[in-house]
mmCIF file of C-alpha atoms in Angstrom:
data_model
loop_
_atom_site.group_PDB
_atom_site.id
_atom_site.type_symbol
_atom_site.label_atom_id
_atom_site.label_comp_id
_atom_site.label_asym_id
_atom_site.label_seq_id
_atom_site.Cartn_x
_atom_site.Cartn_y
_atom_site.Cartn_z
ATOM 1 C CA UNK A 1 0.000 0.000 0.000
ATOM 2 C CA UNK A 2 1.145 3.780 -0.792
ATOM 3 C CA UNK A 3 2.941 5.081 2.172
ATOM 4 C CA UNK A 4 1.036 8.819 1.858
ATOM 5 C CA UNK A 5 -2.429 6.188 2.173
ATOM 6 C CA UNK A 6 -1.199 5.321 4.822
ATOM 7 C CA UNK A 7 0.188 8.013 6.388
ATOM 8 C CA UNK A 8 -3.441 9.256 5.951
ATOM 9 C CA UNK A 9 -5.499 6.452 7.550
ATOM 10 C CA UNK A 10 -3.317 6.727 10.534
ATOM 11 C CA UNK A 11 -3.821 10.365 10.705
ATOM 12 C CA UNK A 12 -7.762 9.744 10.122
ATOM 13 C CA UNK A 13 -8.087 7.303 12.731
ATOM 14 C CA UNK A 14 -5.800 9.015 15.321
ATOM 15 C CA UNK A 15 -8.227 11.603 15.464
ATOM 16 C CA UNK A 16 -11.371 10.208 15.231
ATOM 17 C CA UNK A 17 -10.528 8.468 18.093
ATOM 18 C CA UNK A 18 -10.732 11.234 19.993
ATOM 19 C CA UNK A 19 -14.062 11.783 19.708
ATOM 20 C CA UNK A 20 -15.059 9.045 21.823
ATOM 21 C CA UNK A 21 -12.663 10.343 24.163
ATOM 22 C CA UNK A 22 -14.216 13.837 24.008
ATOM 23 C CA UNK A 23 -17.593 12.197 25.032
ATOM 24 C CA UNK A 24 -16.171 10.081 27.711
ATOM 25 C CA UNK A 25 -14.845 13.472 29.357
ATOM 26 C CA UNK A 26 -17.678 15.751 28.803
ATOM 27 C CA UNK A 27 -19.258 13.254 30.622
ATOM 28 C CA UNK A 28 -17.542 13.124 34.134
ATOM 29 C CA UNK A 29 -19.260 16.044 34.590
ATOM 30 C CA UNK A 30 -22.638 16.289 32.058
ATOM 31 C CA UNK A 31 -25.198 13.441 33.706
ATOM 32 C CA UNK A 32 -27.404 11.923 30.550
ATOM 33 C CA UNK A 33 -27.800 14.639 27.591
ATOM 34 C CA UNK A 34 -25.809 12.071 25.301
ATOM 35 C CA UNK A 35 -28.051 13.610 22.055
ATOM 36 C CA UNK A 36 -27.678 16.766 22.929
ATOM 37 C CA UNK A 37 -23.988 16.120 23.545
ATOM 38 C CA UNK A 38 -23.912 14.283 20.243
ATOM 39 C CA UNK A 39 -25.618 17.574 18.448
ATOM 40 C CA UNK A 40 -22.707 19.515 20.159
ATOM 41 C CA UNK A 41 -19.984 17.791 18.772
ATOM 42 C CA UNK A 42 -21.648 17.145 15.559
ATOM 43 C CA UNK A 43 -21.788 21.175 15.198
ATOM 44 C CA UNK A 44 -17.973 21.872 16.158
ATOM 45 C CA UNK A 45 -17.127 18.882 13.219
ATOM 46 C CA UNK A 46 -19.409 20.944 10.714
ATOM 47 C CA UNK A 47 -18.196 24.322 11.678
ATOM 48 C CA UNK A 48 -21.507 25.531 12.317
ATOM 49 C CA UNK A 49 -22.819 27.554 15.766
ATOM 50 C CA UNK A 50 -25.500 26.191 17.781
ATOM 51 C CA UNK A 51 -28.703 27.295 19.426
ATOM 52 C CA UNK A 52 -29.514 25.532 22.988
ATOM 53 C CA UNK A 53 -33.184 25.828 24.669
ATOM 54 C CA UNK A 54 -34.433 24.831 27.802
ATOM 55 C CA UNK A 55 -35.976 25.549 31.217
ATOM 56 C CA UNK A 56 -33.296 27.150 33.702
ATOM 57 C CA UNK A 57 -31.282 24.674 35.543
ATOM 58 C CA UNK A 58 -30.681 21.597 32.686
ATOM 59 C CA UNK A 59 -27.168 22.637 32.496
ATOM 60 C CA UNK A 60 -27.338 23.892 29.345
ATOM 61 C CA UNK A 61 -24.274 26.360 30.230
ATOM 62 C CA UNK A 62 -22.425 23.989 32.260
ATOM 63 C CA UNK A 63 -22.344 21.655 29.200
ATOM 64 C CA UNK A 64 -20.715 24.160 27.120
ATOM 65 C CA UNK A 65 -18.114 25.257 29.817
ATOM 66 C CA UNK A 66 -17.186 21.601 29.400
ATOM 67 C CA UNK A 67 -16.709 20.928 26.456
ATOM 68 C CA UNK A 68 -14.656 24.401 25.859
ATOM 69 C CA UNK A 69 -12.732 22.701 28.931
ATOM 70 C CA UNK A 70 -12.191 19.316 27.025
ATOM 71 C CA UNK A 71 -10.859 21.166 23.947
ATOM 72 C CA UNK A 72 -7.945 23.361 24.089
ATOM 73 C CA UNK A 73 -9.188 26.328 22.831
ATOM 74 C CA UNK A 74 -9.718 29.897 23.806
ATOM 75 C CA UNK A 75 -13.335 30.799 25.572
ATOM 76 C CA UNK A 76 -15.150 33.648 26.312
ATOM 77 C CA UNK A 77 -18.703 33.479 28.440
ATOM 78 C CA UNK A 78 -20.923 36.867 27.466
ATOM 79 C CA UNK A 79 -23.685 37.271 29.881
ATOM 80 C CA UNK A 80 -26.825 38.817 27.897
ATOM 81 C CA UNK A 81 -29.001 40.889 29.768
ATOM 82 C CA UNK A 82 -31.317 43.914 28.656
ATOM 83 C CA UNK A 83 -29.036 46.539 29.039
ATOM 84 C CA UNK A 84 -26.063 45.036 27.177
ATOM 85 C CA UNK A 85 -25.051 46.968 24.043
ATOM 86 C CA UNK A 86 -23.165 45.827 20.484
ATOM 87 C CA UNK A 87 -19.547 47.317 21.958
ATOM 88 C CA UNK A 88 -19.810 45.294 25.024
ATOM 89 C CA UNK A 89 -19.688 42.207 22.128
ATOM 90 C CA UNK A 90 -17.712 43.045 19.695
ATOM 91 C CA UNK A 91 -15.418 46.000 21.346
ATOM 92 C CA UNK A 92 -14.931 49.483 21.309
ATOM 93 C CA UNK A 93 -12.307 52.283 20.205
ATOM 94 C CA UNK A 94 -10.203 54.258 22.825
ATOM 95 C CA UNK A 95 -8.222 57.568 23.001
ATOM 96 C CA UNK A 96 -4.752 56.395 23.665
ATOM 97 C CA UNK A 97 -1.880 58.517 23.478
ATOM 98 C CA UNK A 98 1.938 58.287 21.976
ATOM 99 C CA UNK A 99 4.363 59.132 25.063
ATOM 100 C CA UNK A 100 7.190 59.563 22.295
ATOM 101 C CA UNK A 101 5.145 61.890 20.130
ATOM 102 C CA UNK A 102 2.588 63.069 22.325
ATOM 103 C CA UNK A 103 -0.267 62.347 19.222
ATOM 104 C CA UNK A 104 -3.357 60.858 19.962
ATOM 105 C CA UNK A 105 -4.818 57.952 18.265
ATOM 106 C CA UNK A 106 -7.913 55.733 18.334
ATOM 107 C CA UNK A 107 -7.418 51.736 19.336
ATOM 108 C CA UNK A 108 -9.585 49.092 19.154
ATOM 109 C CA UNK A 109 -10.117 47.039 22.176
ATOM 110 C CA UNK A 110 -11.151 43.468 21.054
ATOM 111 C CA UNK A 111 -14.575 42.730 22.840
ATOM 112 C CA UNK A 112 -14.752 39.178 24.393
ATOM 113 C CA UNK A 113 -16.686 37.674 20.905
ATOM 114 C CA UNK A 114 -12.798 37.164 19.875
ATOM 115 C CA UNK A 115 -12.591 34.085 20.843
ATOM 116 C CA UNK A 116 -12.510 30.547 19.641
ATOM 117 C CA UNK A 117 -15.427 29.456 21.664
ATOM 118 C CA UNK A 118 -17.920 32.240 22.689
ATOM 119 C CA UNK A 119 -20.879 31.016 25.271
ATOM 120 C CA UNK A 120 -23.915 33.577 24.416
ATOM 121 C CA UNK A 121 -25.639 32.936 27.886
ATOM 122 C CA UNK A 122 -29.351 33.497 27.636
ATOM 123 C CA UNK A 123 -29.040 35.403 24.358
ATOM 124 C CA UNK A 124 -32.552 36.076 24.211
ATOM 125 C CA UNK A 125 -32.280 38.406 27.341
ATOM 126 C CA UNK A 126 -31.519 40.890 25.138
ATOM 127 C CA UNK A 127 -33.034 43.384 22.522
ATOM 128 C CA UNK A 128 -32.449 42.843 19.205
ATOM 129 C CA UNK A 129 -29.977 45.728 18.394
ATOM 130 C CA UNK A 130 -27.701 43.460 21.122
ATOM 131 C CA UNK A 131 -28.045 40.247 19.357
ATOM 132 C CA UNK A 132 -27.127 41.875 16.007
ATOM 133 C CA UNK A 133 -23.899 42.350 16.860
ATOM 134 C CA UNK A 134 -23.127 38.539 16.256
ATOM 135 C CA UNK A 135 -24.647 38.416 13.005
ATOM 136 C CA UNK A 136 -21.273 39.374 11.018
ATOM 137 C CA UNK A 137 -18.985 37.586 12.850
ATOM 138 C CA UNK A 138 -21.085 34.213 12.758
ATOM 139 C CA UNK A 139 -21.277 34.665 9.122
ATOM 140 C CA UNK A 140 -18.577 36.170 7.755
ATOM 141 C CA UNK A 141 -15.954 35.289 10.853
ATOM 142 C CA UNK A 142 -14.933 38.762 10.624
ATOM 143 C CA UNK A 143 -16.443 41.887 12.756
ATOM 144 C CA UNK A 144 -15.814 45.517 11.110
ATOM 145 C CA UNK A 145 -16.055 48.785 13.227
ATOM 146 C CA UNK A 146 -15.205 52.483 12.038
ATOM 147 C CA UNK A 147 -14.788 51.180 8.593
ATOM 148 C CA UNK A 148 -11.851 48.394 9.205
ATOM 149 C CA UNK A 149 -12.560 44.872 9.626
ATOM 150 C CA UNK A 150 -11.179 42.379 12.063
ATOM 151 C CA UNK A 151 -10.725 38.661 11.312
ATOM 152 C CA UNK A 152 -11.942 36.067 13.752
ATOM 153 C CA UNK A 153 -9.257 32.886 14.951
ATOM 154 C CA UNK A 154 -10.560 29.598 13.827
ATOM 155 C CA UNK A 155 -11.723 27.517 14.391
ATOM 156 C CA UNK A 156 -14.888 29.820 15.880
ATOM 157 C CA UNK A 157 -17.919 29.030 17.415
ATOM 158 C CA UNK A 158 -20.915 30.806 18.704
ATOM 159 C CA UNK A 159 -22.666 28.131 21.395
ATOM 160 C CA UNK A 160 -25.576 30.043 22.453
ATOM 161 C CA UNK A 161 -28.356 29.453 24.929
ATOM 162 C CA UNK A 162 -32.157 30.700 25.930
ATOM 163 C CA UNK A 163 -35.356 30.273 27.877
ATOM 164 C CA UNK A 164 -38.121 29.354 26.014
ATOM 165 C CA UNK A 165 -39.869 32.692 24.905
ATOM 166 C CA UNK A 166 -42.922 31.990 26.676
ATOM 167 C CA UNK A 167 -41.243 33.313 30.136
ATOM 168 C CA UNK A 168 -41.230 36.576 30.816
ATOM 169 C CA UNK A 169 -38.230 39.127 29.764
ATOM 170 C CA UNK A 170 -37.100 37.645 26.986
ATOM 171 C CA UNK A 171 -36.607 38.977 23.124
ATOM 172 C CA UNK A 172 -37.659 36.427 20.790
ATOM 173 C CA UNK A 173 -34.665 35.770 18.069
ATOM 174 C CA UNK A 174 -35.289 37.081 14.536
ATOM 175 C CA UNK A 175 -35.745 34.307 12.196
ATOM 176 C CA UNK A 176 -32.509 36.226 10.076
ATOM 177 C CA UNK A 177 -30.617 35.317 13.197
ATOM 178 C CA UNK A 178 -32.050 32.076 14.009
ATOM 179 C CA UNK A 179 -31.184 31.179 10.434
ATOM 180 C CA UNK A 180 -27.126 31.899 11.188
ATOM 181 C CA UNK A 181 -27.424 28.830 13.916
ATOM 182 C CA UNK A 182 -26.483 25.457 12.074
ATOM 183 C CA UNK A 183 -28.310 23.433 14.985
ATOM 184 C CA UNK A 184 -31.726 24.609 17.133
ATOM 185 C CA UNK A 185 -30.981 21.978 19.962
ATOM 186 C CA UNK A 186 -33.639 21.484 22.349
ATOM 187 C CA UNK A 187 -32.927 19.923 25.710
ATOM 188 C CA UNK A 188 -35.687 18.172 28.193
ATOM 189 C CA UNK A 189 -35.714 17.296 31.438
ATOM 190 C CA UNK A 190 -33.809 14.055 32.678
ATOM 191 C CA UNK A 191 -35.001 11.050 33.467
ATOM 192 C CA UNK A 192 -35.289 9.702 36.966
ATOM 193 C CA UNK A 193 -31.973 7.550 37.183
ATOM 194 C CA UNK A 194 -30.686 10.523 35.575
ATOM 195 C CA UNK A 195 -32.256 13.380 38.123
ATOM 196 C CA UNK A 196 -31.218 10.747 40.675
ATOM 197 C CA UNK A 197 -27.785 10.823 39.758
ATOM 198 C CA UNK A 198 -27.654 14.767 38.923
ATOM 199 C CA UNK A 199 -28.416 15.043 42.861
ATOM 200 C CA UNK A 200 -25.653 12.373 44.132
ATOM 201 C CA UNK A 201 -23.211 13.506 42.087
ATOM 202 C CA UNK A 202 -24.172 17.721 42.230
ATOM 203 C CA UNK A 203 -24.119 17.421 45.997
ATOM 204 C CA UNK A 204 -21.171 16.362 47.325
ATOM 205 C CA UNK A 205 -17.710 16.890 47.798
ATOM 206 C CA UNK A 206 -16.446 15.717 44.413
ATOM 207 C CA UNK A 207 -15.399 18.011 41.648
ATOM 208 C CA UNK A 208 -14.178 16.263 38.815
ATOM 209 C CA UNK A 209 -11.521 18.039 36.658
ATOM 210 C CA UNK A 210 -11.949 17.975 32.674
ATOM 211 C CA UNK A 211 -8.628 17.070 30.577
ATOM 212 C CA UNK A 212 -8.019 18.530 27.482
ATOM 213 C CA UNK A 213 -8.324 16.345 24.279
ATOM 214 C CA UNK A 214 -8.340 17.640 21.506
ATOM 215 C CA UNK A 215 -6.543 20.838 20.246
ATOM 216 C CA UNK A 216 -8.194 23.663 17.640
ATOM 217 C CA UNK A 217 -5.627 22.832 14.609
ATOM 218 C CA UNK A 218 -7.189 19.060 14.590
ATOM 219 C CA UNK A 219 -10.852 20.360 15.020
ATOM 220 C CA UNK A 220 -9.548 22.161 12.143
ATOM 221 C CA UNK A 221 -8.558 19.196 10.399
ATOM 222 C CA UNK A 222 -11.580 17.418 11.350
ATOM 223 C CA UNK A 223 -13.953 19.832 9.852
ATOM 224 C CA UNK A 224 -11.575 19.271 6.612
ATOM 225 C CA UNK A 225 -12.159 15.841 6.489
ATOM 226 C CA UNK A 226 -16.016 16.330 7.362
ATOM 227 C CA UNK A 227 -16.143 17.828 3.547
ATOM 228 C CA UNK A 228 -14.874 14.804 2.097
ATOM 229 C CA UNK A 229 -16.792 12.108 3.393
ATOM 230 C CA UNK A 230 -19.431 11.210 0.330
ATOM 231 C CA UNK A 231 -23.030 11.357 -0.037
ATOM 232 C CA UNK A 232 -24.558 9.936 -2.980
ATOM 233 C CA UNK A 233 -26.233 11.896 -5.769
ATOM 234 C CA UNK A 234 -29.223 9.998 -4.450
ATOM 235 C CA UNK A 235 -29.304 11.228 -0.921
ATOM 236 C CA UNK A 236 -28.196 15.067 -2.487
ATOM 237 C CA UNK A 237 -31.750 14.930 -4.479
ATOM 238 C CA UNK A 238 -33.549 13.842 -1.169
ATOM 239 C CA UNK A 239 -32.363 16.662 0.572
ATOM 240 C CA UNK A 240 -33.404 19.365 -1.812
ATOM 241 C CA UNK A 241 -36.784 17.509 -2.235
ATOM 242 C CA UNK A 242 -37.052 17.221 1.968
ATOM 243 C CA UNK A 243 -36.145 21.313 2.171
ATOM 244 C CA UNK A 244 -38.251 21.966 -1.202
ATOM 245 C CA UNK A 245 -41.555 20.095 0.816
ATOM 246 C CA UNK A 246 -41.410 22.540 3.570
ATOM 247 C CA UNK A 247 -42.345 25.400 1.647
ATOM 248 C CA UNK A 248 -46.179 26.271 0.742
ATOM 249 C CA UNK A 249 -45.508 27.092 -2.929
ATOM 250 C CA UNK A 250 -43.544 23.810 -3.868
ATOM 251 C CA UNK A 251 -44.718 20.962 -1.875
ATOM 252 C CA UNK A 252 -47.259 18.960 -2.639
ATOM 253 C CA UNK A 253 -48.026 18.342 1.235
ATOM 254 C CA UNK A 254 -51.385 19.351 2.596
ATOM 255 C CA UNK A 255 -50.308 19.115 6.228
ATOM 256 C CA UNK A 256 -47.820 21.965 5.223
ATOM 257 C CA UNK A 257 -50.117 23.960 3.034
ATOM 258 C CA UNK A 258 -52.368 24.148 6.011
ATOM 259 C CA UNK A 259 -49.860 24.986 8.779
ATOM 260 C CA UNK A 260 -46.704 26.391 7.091
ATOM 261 C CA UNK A 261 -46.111 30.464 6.883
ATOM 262 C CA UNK A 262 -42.392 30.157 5.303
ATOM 263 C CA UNK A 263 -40.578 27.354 4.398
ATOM 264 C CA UNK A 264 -36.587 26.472 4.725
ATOM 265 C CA UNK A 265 -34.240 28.210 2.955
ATOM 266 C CA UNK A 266 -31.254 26.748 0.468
ATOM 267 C CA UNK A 267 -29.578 27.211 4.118
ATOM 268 C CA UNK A 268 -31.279 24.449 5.795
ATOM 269 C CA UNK A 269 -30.297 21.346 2.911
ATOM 270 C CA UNK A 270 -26.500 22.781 2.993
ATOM 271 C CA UNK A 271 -27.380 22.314 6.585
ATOM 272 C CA UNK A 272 -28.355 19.178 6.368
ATOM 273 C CA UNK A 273 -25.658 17.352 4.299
ATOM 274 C CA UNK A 274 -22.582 19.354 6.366
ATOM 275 C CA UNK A 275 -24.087 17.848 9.494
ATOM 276 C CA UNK A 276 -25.102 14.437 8.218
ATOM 277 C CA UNK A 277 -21.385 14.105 7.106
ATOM 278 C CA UNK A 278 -20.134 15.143 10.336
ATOM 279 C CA UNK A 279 -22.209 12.448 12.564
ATOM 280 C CA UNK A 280 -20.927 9.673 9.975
ATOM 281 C CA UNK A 281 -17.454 10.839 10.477
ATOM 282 C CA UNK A 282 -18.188 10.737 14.065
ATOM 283 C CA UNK A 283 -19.010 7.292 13.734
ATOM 284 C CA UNK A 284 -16.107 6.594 11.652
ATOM 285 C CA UNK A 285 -18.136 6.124 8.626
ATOM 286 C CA UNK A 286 -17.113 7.926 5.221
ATOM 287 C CA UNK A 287 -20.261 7.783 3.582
ATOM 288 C CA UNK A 288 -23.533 9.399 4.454
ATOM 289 C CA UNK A 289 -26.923 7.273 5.126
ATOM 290 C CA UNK A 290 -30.533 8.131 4.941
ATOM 291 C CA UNK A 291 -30.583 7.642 8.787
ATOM 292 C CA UNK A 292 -27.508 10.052 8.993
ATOM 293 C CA UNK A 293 -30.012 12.606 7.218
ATOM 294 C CA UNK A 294 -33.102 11.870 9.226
ATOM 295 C CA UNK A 295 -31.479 11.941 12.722
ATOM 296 C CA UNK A 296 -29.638 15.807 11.633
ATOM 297 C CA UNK A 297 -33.007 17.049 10.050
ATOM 298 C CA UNK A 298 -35.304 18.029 13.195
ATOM 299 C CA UNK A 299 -32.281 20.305 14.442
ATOM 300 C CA UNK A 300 -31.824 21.794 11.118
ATOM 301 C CA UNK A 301 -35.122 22.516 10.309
ATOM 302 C CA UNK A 302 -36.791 23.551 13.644
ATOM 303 C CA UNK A 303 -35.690 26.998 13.317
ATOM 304 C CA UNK A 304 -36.148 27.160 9.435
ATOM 305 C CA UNK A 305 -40.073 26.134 9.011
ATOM 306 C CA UNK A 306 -42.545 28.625 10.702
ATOM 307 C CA UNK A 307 -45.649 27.673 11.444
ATOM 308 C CA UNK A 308 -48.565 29.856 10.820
ATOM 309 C CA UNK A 309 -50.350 31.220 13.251
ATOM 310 C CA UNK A 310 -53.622 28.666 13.514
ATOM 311 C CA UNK A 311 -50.760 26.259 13.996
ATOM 312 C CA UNK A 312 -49.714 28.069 17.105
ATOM 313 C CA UNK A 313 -53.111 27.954 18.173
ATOM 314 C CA UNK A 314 -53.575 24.366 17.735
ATOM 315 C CA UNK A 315 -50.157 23.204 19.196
ATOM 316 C CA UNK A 316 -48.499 22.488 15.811
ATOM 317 C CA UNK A 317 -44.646 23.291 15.337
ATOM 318 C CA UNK A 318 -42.199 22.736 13.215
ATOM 319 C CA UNK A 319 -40.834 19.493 14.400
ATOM 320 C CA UNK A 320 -44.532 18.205 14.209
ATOM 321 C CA UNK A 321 -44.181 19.492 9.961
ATOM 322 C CA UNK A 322 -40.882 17.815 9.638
ATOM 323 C CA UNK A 323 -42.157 14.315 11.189
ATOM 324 C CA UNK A 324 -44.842 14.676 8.999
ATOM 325 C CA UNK A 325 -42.315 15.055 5.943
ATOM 326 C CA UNK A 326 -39.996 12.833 6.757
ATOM 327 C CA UNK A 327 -42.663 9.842 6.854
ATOM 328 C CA UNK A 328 -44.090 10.529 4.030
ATOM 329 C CA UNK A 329 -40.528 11.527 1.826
ATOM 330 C CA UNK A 330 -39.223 8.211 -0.081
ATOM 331 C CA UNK A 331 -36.063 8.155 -1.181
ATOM 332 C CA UNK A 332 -34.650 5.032 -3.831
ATOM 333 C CA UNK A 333 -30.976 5.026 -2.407
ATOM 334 C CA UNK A 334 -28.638 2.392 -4.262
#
């Protein structure tokens, strides 16, 4: 066999073993959540950011401290609350002064979104002038102020988290930002072993310390190699006729005729196939399956179909429209 082939298995398999390892630790200190923990990683392999609901108190920020502990990367945590404004993001220009020349001059001081990982706790807390300020950087991976633009270190990552809107004080997300958020991850509350557990382990004199595994130039490489596992034409056409079903004017579903305002984007299949790839990778696979695609679509679309308003009324939402599509979608797959 080539000696470059197998230079590259080794270096293949040498780091997808790590993943496993990355689980293992997150989980010393995350109790359950292995889905949600599964969507996490899925979205660093991808390259994506990530949305994270749920009631206070079901860890949704401890699990991101962890896993920017597990990976050797730099993090920032940005509290949102209604008073914070786009400067305390992204940063802000002071009057400094030359001691040799006595000139003054304007500096930019880097605002804590220059990071690798940035934690966006309970982004919803703010207005939506606030949560603006991320929309260039999680885009583009570059923030500009006074004219110049500043380039972001990858690998970068926006892991953000809110209430449900339904509680008071909160700014529901534009759908324009939603639609920057590779995964909408939804987390529930744990089962009894698991609640049992939360309490033993939450309680008592034990604090168990996180190791780092896995560095940013191989998350790097990772997401490289996430682009060139294969999907077949096949699976390619099933996407765009999956994202093409959720809108009104193209799909031939009644269910979403009835309850559908806007469909997904082009956004949502690009979506779709990055993070399908990255959960076969993560399973050491190098070929997408129709499972990879149905287990990746309820995150992807869940922010990218809105419901009409008699759906809110009846108790319809978008992961009730993509069940509905994804039973009735056929796919012939060689």
């Amino acid at each position: 066999m080539d000696k470059q082939l197998v230079a590259a298995e080794q270096e293949i398999k040498k780091l997808t073993d790590k993943l496993p390892l990355l689980k293992k630790e997150i989980g010393k200190v995350i109790v359950g959540q292995e889905e949600t923990i599964e969507h996490m990683l899925i979205t660093f392999l991808a390259g994506g950011h990530a949305l994270l609901e749920g009631v206070p108190g079901l860890a949704k920020t401890l699990l991101i401290k962890t896993i920017s502990q597990a990976i050797d990367l730099k993090f920032n945590r940005i509290q949102f609350t209604p008073d914070l404004m786009p400067s305390d993001i992204v940063g802000t220009e002071i009057l400094e002064e030359d001691h040799t020349t006595g000139k003054k001059f304007f500096k930019f001081n880097k605002g804590p979104i220059f990071a690798n990982i940035v934690l966006a706790d309970e982004i919803n807390r703010t207005p939506p002038k606030t949560q603006a300020a991320l929309l260039e950087a999680m885009q583009e991976f570059e923030v500009t102020y006074s004219g110049k633009t500043y380039e972001m270190d990858r690998p970068f990552f926006i892991l953000a988290t809110q209430n449900p809107i339904e509680q008071s004080g909160t700014f529901p997300l534009p759908e324009a930002q939603q639609d920057r958020f590779l995964f909408y991850i939804k987390i529930g509350y744990p089962t009894a072993k698991e609640e049992k557990n939360i309490l033993k382990n939450t309680t008592g004199t034990h604090r168990p310390k996180v190791e780092k595994i896995i560095s940013g130039p191989e998350i790097i490489r990772l997401q490289e190699l996430v682009r060139e596992v294969h999907i077949s034409d096949d699976l390619i056409g099933y996407v765009s006729d999956l994202v093409r079903a959720t809108r009104p004017e193209t799909t031939n579903s009644d269910f979403v005729k009835q309850w559908v305002g806007w469909g997904a984007g082009p956004r949502a299949g690009q979506a779709m196939i990055l993070t399908a790839k990255a959960r076969a990778l993560q399973e050491g696979r190098f070929s997408v399956t129709l499972e990879d695609l149905k287990h990746v679509a309820f995150p992807v679309l869940r922010h990218r179909v809105i419901v009409n308003f008699r759906a809110e009324a009846e108790g319809i939402d978008s992961d009730a429209v993509t069940k509905e599509l994804l039973e009735k979608s056929k796919v012939n797959v060689k």
